[in-house]
XYZ file of C-alpha atoms in Angstrom:
365
model
C 7.283 28.889 0.572
C 7.225 31.857 -0.879
C 4.283 32.724 -2.680
C 3.302 35.374 -5.103
C 2.024 37.896 -3.210
C 5.420 37.898 -0.980
C 7.635 37.850 -4.248
C 5.329 40.746 -5.106
C 6.271 42.629 -1.868
C 10.051 41.636 -2.414
C 10.036 43.349 -5.866
C 8.116 46.606 -4.799
C 10.356 46.744 -1.802
C 13.350 46.506 -4.113
C 12.503 48.834 -6.887
C 10.654 51.800 -4.508
C 12.091 51.527 -0.984
C 15.804 51.671 -1.992
C 17.572 54.066 0.013
C 18.960 57.165 -2.033
C 20.672 60.337 -1.305
C 18.723 62.843 -0.865
C 20.996 65.401 -3.071
C 21.207 63.807 -6.070
C 20.289 65.817 -9.296
C 18.022 65.253 -12.794
C 21.709 64.240 -13.567
C 20.844 61.034 -12.232
C 17.821 60.289 -14.278
C 19.966 59.098 -17.232
C 19.959 55.551 -16.471
C 16.173 55.338 -16.126
C 16.026 56.846 -19.448
C 18.560 54.388 -20.675
C 16.132 51.721 -19.508
C 13.378 53.324 -21.295
C 15.708 53.567 -24.716
C 16.360 49.449 -24.318
C 12.833 48.354 -24.136
C 11.802 50.970 -26.966
C 14.773 49.365 -29.040
C 13.973 45.917 -28.172
C 10.077 46.083 -28.982
C 10.784 48.076 -31.926
C 13.378 45.972 -33.324
C 10.780 42.586 -32.473
C 8.678 44.172 -35.171
C 10.964 45.184 -37.617
C 12.612 41.390 -37.655
C 9.340 39.871 -38.445
C 9.676 41.950 -42.065
C 13.264 42.063 -42.509
C 15.003 39.995 -44.929
C 18.725 38.899 -44.450
C 19.669 38.341 -47.954
C 21.776 40.651 -49.668
C 19.606 40.913 -52.668
C 16.420 41.471 -50.324
C 17.758 43.542 -47.460
C 17.335 46.742 -48.814
C 13.879 46.104 -50.606
C 12.762 44.624 -47.320
C 13.627 47.966 -45.267
C 11.622 50.073 -48.046
C 9.027 47.560 -47.741
C 8.725 47.662 -43.983
C 8.437 51.958 -44.489
C 5.964 51.694 -47.744
C 3.706 48.783 -47.328
C 3.730 47.752 -43.906
C 0.957 48.997 -41.166
C 2.825 52.060 -39.227
C 6.115 50.753 -40.108
C 7.452 53.746 -40.986
C 6.558 54.888 -37.809
C 8.555 51.563 -36.084
C 11.494 52.007 -38.030
C 11.536 56.002 -37.021
C 11.423 54.794 -33.771
C 14.182 52.290 -33.747
C 16.607 54.028 -36.108
C 16.260 57.530 -34.310
C 16.200 55.205 -30.599
C 19.734 54.283 -31.054
C 20.963 58.142 -31.708
C 18.944 58.987 -28.344
C 20.261 55.537 -26.773
C 23.872 57.147 -27.030
C 23.345 60.738 -26.422
C 21.811 59.375 -23.158
C 24.770 57.041 -22.264
C 27.444 59.160 -23.020
C 25.387 62.044 -20.570
C 25.417 59.153 -17.720
C 29.159 58.325 -18.247
C 30.184 61.859 -18.196
C 27.759 62.155 -14.878
C 29.928 59.530 -13.431
C 33.267 60.998 -14.150
C 32.165 64.270 -13.267
C 31.063 63.130 -9.713
C 33.558 60.494 -9.716
C 30.807 57.833 -9.505
C 33.702 55.028 -10.685
C 34.738 54.654 -7.379
C 31.611 52.436 -7.241
C 34.102 49.559 -8.542
C 31.435 46.872 -9.745
C 29.044 49.197 -11.111
C 31.409 51.022 -13.343
C 33.131 48.449 -14.596
C 29.983 46.429 -15.355
C 28.674 49.703 -17.100
C 31.905 49.978 -19.322
C 31.036 46.330 -20.217
C 27.379 47.494 -21.467
C 28.701 50.300 -23.424
C 30.959 48.361 -25.389
C 27.872 45.561 -25.724
C 25.939 48.790 -26.977
C 28.192 49.803 -29.429
C 28.886 46.402 -31.205
C 24.824 45.926 -31.317
C 24.767 49.428 -33.272
C 27.622 48.831 -35.702
C 25.691 45.333 -36.611
C 22.935 46.946 -37.096
C 24.015 49.962 -39.187
C 25.022 47.245 -41.443
C 21.425 45.595 -41.996
C 19.811 48.057 -43.888
C 22.508 47.509 -46.555
C 22.351 50.810 -48.074
C 25.879 52.365 -49.591
C 27.036 53.882 -45.910
C 26.370 50.477 -44.738
C 28.019 48.293 -46.767
C 31.111 50.407 -46.957
C 31.183 51.018 -43.277
C 31.146 47.222 -42.730
C 34.320 46.828 -45.105
C 36.194 49.360 -43.380
C 35.424 48.784 -39.776
C 35.705 44.800 -40.059
C 38.984 44.981 -42.400
C 40.669 46.403 -39.397
C 40.592 42.672 -37.706
C 43.424 42.049 -40.358
C 45.793 44.185 -38.333
C 46.197 41.429 -35.669
C 49.378 39.652 -36.316
C 49.386 36.697 -37.944
C 45.800 35.761 -37.203
C 44.373 38.686 -38.882
C 43.566 37.802 -42.184
C 42.376 34.762 -41.181
C 40.044 36.306 -38.766
C 38.530 38.850 -41.654
C 37.678 36.115 -43.850
C 36.216 33.936 -40.800
C 33.874 37.148 -40.302
C 33.017 37.963 -43.623
C 32.258 34.110 -44.446
C 33.831 34.779 -47.594
C 36.756 36.736 -49.450
C 34.306 40.056 -49.151
C 31.526 41.513 -47.481
C 28.626 39.640 -48.651
C 25.509 37.364 -47.821
C 27.065 35.313 -45.138
C 28.272 38.553 -43.287
C 24.715 40.253 -43.671
C 22.934 36.866 -42.189
C 25.112 36.476 -38.984
C 25.525 40.141 -38.193
C 21.480 40.124 -38.080
C 21.749 37.078 -35.841
C 24.083 38.908 -33.607
C 22.376 42.113 -33.710
C 19.029 39.948 -32.717
C 21.024 38.143 -29.692
C 23.129 41.123 -28.378
C 20.345 42.925 -26.488
C 19.523 39.913 -24.562
C 23.210 39.798 -23.282
C 22.765 43.706 -22.803
C 19.507 42.996 -20.309
C 21.846 40.563 -18.498
C 24.694 43.432 -18.123
C 21.921 46.020 -17.014
C 20.500 43.597 -14.087
C 24.239 42.974 -12.912
C 24.767 46.627 -13.347
C 21.503 47.445 -10.813
C 22.578 44.629 -8.413
C 26.036 46.219 -8.127
C 24.155 49.897 -7.824
C 21.550 48.401 -5.180
C 24.412 46.799 -3.138
C 26.529 49.832 -2.585
C 24.022 52.561 -3.057
C 23.846 55.606 -5.619
C 26.865 58.324 -5.620
C 25.690 61.613 -4.791
C 27.155 65.393 -5.948
C 28.662 65.587 -2.490
C 30.838 62.819 -2.888
C 30.919 61.694 0.757
C 29.059 58.867 2.637
C 25.614 59.960 3.467
C 24.454 57.137 5.370
C 21.887 59.609 7.423
C 20.667 61.504 4.742
C 18.752 58.983 2.390
C 15.285 59.060 1.494
C 13.180 56.104 -0.430
C 13.300 56.078 -4.218
C 9.677 56.295 -4.267
C 7.843 58.979 -4.298
C 10.617 61.435 -3.891
C 12.929 60.249 -7.198
C 10.476 58.285 -9.374
C 8.889 61.719 -9.728
C 11.734 63.025 -11.110
C 12.273 60.006 -13.488
C 8.538 60.801 -14.647
C 9.447 63.831 -15.461
C 12.565 62.865 -17.402
C 10.206 60.701 -19.295
C 7.819 62.999 -20.435
C 10.710 65.348 -21.548
C 12.225 62.788 -23.463
C 9.122 61.088 -25.260
C 8.113 64.957 -26.602
C 11.680 65.714 -27.791
C 11.909 61.796 -29.117
C 8.406 62.280 -30.715
C 9.235 65.600 -32.946
C 12.245 63.672 -34.216
C 10.306 61.029 -35.384
C 7.456 62.874 -36.813
C 9.101 66.076 -37.972
C 12.721 65.401 -38.173
C 13.203 61.561 -38.691
C 16.518 61.696 -40.739
C 18.209 64.194 -38.955
C 20.728 61.227 -37.695
C 20.803 59.568 -40.708
C 23.555 59.844 -43.493
C 22.280 60.477 -46.802
C 24.348 57.732 -48.649
C 22.653 54.944 -46.746
C 19.196 55.844 -48.584
C 20.754 54.327 -51.345
C 21.175 50.511 -52.264
C 24.689 49.089 -51.479
C 26.950 49.146 -54.578
C 30.601 47.330 -54.067
C 31.688 48.742 -57.672
C 31.156 52.553 -56.633
C 32.651 53.759 -53.444
C 31.384 56.752 -51.465
C 33.947 59.712 -51.637
C 33.833 59.979 -47.675
C 33.210 56.822 -45.366
C 32.120 57.340 -42.402
C 30.194 55.713 -39.208
C 27.132 56.856 -37.449
C 28.011 60.187 -35.392
C 28.186 58.408 -32.121
C 31.153 56.501 -33.178
C 32.969 59.513 -34.953
C 35.243 60.580 -31.721
C 36.666 56.956 -32.073
C 36.583 56.834 -35.501
C 38.873 60.545 -35.504
C 41.046 58.672 -33.163
C 41.416 55.430 -35.098
C 42.303 57.736 -38.681
C 44.813 59.786 -36.576
C 47.101 57.029 -36.403
C 49.020 56.418 -39.692
C 49.820 52.664 -38.452
C 46.819 50.326 -39.194
C 47.818 48.260 -36.130
C 48.479 51.381 -33.803
C 45.018 53.325 -35.269
C 43.073 49.597 -34.087
C 44.679 50.157 -30.410
C 44.341 53.667 -29.908
C 40.652 53.124 -30.948
C 40.157 50.135 -28.401
C 41.918 52.312 -25.814
C 39.684 55.221 -26.623
C 36.753 53.014 -24.907
C 38.847 50.631 -22.363
C 40.450 53.306 -20.885
C 37.246 54.642 -19.074
C 37.182 51.035 -17.425
C 40.635 51.865 -16.232
C 40.083 55.228 -14.404
C 39.218 53.507 -11.049
C 42.212 51.856 -11.309
C 44.775 54.616 -12.048
C 42.984 57.101 -10.099
C 45.230 59.012 -6.854
C 41.814 60.957 -5.660
C 40.767 59.871 -2.292
C 38.309 62.543 -1.714
C 35.232 61.921 -4.185
C 34.666 65.602 -5.176
C 35.916 67.747 -8.295
C 37.950 70.781 -7.077
C 38.011 73.689 -9.875
C 40.941 72.423 -11.382
C 39.363 69.257 -11.766
C 36.132 70.166 -13.240
C 38.233 72.578 -15.779
C 39.988 69.870 -17.224
C 36.624 67.869 -17.370
C 34.807 70.363 -19.336
C 37.737 70.734 -21.941
C 37.707 66.791 -22.037
C 34.166 67.539 -22.834
C 35.166 70.151 -25.496
C 37.902 67.362 -26.857
C 35.097 64.775 -27.155
C 32.993 67.101 -29.275
C 35.616 68.263 -31.507
C 37.049 64.711 -32.320
C 33.064 64.380 -33.097
C 33.263 66.650 -35.733
C 36.646 65.684 -37.186
C 35.911 62.222 -37.997
C 33.155 63.343 -40.226
C 35.684 65.203 -41.877
C 37.872 64.473 -45.182
C 41.222 62.576 -44.475
C 42.874 65.396 -45.275
C 45.296 68.282 -44.172
C 44.490 70.015 -41.948
C 41.879 67.573 -40.320
C 44.466 64.896 -40.420
C 47.114 66.782 -38.420
C 44.427 68.327 -35.966
C 42.704 64.912 -35.156
C 46.587 63.720 -34.074
C 46.753 66.814 -31.642
C 43.257 66.379 -30.168
C 43.826 62.208 -30.354
C 46.599 62.636 -27.934
C 44.799 65.500 -25.824
C 42.036 62.993 -25.549
C 44.185 60.377 -23.842
C 46.337 63.041 -22.000
C 43.682 64.602 -19.963
C 42.206 61.224 -18.521
C 45.766 60.547 -17.180
C 46.024 64.196 -15.894
C 42.360 64.090 -14.152
C 43.586 61.044 -12.477
C 47.419 60.698 -11.907
C 48.050 63.775 -10.959
C 47.350 65.709 -7.426
C 46.180 68.802 -7.237
């Protein structure tokens, strides 16, 4: 029978003795940084939930109470709010590295990773509604109302989601419940992600099997991860202590008012690229489909790619950096008003967003 000593030895050998390609760089450290972000968000969120009140007439005041009256509440709130932004920065870099080095050939790991991204986006959206500020309320109203585009069932689904005929108390209570439980779903997906990764091994910059050129993860790459943690914590502490509001919308510091619509409704910065694609389609159902496709196309890449050699040539790398600029441009356009010329430019850039993914994977260079 297995005793605790044997179990500890098995865990240590799994985590530290896993063979790792000797050529991987610091770009492979974002996975461990995402794990750190997940722990930070769960722990800080747990403490916040002890003082948060999900009633619509108390939610905003409870956040103010946390910041002003609870010991170290301001710090915990800043950690949680800015931790979400760092989470998305790292996951976008992680996915970008995977596309650049064609890590999507590790099919199981990649598909579960996209599922993690979808769960993370859902969790972040639900969390953005909880402070019950102006942008929280109107962002929830706009985004949840997209369900009405579903043929036949759309209006019924919206009423069911709201728990009434508008975003209100039942909506906030169930959003808080889902926001609390989804991180544990993410933990399960992360464990699946690691299982697939350990069964196939990591990809490498050369894009070729390197069975004879592998070293143990510890100490060679644990030191690299440790350096990444130090740099991350320095940047993180600078943001939460010196610039805690840099990622936040000023409108969300005002109590939600259903009678006063903000002149420009927009989600958090990490959703702006998808929001720009959504707004670029004049048809509501078409916009929702384009919005979902902007994320789901990442999961389709392994199935449509015609490339056999798992390394990018010069032309592929050029297209990749065009896509990076495209992503940044969409993020900027998502923060602009829905008017000329931003609306027209968004349509062209959205077309290029999907076109570049297709060209990179279907056309042989």
